Coordinates of C-alpha atoms and ligand atoms in Angstrom, one line a residue:
X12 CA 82.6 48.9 -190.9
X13 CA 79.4 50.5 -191.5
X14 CA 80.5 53.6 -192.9
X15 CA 81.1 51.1 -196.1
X16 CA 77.8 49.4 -195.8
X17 CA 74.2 50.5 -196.5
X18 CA 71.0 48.7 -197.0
X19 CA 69.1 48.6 -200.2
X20 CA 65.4 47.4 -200.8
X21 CA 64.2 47.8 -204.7
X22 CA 60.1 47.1 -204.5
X23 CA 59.0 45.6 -208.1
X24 CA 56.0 45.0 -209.5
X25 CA 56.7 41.4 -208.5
X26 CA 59.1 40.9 -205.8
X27 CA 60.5 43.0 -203.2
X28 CA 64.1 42.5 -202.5
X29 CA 66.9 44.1 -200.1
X30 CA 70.3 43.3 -198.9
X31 CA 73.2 44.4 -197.0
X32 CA 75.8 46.0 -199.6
X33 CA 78.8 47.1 -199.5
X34 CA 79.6 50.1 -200.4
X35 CA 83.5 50.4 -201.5
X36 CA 83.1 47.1 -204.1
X37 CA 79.1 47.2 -205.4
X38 CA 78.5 43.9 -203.9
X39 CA 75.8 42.1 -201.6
X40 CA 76.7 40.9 -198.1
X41 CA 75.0 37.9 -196.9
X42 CA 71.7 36.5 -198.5
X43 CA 69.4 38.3 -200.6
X44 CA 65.9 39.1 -199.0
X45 CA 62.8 38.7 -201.1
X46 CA 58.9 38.4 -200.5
X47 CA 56.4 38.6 -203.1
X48 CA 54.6 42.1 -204.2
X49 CA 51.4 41.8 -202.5
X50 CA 48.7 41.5 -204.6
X51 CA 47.4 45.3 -206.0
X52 CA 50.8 46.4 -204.4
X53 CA 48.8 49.3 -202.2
X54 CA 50.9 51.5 -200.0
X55 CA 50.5 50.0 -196.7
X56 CA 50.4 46.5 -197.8
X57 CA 53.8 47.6 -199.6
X58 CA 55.1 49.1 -196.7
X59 CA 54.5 46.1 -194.2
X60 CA 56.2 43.7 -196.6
X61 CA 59.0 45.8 -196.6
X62 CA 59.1 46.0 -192.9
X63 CA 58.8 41.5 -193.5
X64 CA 62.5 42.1 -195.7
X65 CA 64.1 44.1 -193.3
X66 CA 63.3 42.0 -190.3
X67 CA 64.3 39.5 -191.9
X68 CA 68.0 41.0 -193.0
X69 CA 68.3 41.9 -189.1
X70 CA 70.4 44.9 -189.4
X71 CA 69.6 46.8 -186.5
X72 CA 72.4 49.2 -186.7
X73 CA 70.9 52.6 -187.2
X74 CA 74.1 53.9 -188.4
X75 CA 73.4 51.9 -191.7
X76 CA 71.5 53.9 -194.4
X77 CA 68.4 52.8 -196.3
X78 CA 67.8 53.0 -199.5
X79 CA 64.6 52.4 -201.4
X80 CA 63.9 52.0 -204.9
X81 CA 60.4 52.2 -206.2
X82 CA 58.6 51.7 -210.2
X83 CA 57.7 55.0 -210.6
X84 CA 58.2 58.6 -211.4
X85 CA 59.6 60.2 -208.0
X86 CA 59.6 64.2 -207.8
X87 CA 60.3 65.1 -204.5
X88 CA 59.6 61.7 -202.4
X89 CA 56.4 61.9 -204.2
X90 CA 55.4 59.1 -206.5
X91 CA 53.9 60.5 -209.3
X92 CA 52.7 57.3 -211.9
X93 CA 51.8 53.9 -210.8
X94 CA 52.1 51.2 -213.8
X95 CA 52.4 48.2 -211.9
X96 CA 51.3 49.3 -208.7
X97 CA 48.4 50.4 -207.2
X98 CA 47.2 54.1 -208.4
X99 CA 47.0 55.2 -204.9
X100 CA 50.6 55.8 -205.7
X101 CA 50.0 58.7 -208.0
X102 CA 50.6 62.2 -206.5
X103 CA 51.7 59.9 -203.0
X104 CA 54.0 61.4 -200.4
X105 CA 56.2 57.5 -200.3
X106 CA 59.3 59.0 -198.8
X107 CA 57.7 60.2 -195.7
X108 CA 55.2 56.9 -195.8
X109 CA 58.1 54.5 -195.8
X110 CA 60.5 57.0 -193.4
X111 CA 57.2 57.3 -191.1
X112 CA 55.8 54.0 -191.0
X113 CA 59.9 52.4 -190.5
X114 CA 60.9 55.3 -188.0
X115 CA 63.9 56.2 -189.8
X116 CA 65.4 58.1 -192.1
X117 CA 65.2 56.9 -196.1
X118 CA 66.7 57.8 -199.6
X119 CA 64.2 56.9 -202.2
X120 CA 64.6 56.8 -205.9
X121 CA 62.8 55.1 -208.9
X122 CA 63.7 51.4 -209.5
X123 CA 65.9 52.0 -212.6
X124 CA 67.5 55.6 -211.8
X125 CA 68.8 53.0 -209.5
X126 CA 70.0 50.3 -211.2
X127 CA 71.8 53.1 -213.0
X128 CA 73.6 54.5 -210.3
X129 CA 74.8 50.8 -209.6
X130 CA 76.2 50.1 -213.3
X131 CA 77.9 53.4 -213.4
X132 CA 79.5 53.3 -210.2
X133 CA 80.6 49.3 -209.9
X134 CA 79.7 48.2 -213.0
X135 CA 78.7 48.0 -216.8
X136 CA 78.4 51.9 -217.2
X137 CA 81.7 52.6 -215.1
X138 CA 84.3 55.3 -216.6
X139 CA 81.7 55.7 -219.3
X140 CA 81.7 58.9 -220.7
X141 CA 78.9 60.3 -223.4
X142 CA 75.1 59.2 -223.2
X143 CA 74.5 56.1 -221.2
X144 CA 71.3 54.5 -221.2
X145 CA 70.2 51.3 -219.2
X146 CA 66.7 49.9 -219.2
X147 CA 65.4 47.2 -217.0
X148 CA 63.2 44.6 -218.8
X149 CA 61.1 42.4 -216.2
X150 CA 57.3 43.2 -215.3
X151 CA 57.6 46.8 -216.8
X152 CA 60.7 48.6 -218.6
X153 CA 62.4 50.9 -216.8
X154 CA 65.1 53.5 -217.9
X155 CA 67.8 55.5 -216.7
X156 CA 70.1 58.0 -218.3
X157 CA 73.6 58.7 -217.3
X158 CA 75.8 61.8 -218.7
X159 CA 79.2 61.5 -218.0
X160 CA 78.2 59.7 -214.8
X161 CA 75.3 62.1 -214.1
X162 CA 72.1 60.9 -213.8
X163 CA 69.1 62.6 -215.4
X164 CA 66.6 61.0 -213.0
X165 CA 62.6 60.3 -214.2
X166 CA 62.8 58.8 -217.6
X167 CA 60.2 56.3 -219.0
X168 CA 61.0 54.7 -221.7
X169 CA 58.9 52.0 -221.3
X170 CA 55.8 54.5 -221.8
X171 CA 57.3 55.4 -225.4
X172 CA 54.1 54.7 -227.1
X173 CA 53.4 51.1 -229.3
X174 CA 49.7 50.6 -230.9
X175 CA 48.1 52.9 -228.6
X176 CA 49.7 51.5 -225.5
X177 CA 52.9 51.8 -222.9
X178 CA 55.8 50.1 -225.4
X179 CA 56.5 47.9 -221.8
X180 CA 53.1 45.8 -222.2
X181 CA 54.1 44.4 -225.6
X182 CA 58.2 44.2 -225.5
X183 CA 58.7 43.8 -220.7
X184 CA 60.3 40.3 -220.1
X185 CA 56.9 40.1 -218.5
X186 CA 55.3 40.0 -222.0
X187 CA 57.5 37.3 -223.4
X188 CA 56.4 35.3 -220.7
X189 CA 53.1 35.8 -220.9
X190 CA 53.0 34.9 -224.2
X191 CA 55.2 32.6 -223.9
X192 CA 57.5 34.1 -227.0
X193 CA 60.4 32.3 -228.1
X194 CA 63.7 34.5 -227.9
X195 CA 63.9 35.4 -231.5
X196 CA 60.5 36.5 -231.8
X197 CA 61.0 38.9 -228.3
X198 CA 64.0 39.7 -229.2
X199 CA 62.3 41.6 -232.6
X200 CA 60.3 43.3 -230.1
X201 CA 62.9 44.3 -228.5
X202 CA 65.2 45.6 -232.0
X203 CA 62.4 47.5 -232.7
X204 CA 62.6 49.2 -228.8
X205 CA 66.2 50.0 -228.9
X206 CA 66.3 50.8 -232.6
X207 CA 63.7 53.6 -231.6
X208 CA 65.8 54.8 -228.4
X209 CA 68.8 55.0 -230.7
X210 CA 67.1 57.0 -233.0
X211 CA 66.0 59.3 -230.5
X212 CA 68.8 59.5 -228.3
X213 CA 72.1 58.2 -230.2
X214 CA 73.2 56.7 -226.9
X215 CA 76.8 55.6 -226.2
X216 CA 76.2 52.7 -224.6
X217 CA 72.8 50.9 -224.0
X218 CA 73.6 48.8 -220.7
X219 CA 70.4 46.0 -220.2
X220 CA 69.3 44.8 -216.9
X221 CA 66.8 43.3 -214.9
X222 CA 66.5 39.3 -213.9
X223 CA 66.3 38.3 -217.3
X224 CA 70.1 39.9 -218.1
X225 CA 71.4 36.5 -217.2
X226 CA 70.0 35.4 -220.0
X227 CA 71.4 37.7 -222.7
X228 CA 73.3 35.7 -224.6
X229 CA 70.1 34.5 -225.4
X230 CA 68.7 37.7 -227.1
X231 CA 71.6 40.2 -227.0
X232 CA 73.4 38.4 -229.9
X233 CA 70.1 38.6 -232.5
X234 CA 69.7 42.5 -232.3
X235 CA 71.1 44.4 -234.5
X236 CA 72.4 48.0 -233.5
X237 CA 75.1 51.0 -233.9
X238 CA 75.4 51.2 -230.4
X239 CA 77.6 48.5 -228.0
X240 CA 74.7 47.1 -225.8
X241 CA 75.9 45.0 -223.1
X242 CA 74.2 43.2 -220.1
X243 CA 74.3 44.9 -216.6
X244 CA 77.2 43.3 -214.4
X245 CA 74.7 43.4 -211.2
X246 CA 72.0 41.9 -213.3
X247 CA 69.0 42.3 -211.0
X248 CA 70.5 43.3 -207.5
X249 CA 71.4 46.4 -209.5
X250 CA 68.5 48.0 -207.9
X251 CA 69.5 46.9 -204.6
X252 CA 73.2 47.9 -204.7
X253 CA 72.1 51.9 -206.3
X254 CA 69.4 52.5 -203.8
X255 CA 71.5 51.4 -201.2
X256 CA 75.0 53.8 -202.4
X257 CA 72.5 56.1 -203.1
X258 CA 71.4 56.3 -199.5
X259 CA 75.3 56.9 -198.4
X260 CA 76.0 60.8 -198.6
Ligands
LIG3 C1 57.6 52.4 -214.4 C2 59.0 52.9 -214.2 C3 59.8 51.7 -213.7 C4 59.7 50.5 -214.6 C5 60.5 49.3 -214.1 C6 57.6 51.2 -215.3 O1 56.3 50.7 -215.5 O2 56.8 53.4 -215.0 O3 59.0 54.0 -213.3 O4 61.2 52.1 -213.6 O5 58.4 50.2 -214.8 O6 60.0 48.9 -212.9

């Protein structure tokens, strides 16, 4: 059995959840974990609330990979940006933190390379060909592309550039509420996001995930684009399932 399973953990800038997932179907085992981000989200804070998720999934079988997906640039197991995080982060050795301070082995990835991974193996993205592109919207606005099923890890389009700032501070699900924003007048924000990406990068598909994809009937409908954008299927465990199939060989 546990050559099909492998746990996943995907730390946000405002929850940290993990699960059990199995491997052959994309799908969670069992109950979803989650604890709040601690507050400043410093490394060991981070790390000991992570330790809280997996006690708390009790999967003691060290045969069963980990997986963790983190919000920012990761070159090497080093995090290398820190949005919504604290900037101890930046130029931080994570993998060998988390692999030290859990006494195991780790893959780590960034949050939405993850969520990626997930929609083009099990879901949204699958047998896609061409230029994929996902992008998470909840605290920040994450991105991940996919060529013919590759990933090109590292991209940040939430840092494309609006009125001097990070584009994720003004158009992030965390922005709409915030400022409290009715769904027409986020979902501008949002046309004139995608219209920019499709611009730039005449994507394929644009797949859209993160916690408030349940809702995209909501905001999906009133943009207006060449390219089919569709929610993710995994909505926000996408982060969870990748990190976790990305763990597994
Ligand atoms: C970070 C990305 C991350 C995204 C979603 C951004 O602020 O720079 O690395 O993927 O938030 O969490």
């Amino acid at each position: 059995m546990a050559k099909h399973q492998a746990v996943g953990v995907d730390i946000g800038g405002t929850g940290i959840k993990a699960a059990l997932v199995n491997l052959e179907h994309g799908a969670i085992i069992g109950d979803r974990v989650r604890v709040a981000t601690p507050q400043g989200a410093k490394p060991a804070d981070v790390l000991q609330a992570v330790r809280e998720v997996l006690d708390t999934l009790e999967v003691t079988d060290q045969r069963i990979s980990l997986g963790v997906a983190f919000p920012a640039i990761v070159k090497h197991g080093r995090t290398m940006s820190a949005s919504n995080v604290s900037d101890d982060w930046i130029g931080f050795e994570a993998e060998k933190f988390f692999e030290d301070g859990l006494g195991r082995d780790i893959a780590f990835t960034n949050d939405a390379d993850a969520a990626g991974i997930a929609e083009a193996r099990y879901g949204a993205a699958r047998g896609n060909d061409g230029l994929v592109i996902l992008t998470t919207l909840g605290t920040g606005i994450g991105s991940a592309f996919l060529y013919d099923g590759a990933l090109i890890p590292n991209t940040e389009l939430g840092h494309l550039r609006h009125d001097g700032d990070s584009i994720e501070r003004w158009a992030a699900y965390s922005a709409k509420e915030r400022e409290q924003l009715s769904w027409d007048a986020w979902a501008r924000r949002l046309q004139e996001l995608y219209s920019h990406i499709e611009r730039l990068f005449s994507p394929d598909l644009i797949v859209v995930g993160g916690g408030v994809s349940k809702h995209s009937h909501e905001f999906l409908p009133l943009l207006e684009l060449r390219t089919p954008i569709v929610p993710a299927v995994h909505r926000n465990a996408a982060g969870i399932i990748g990190a976790a199939s990305l763990s597994h060989g």
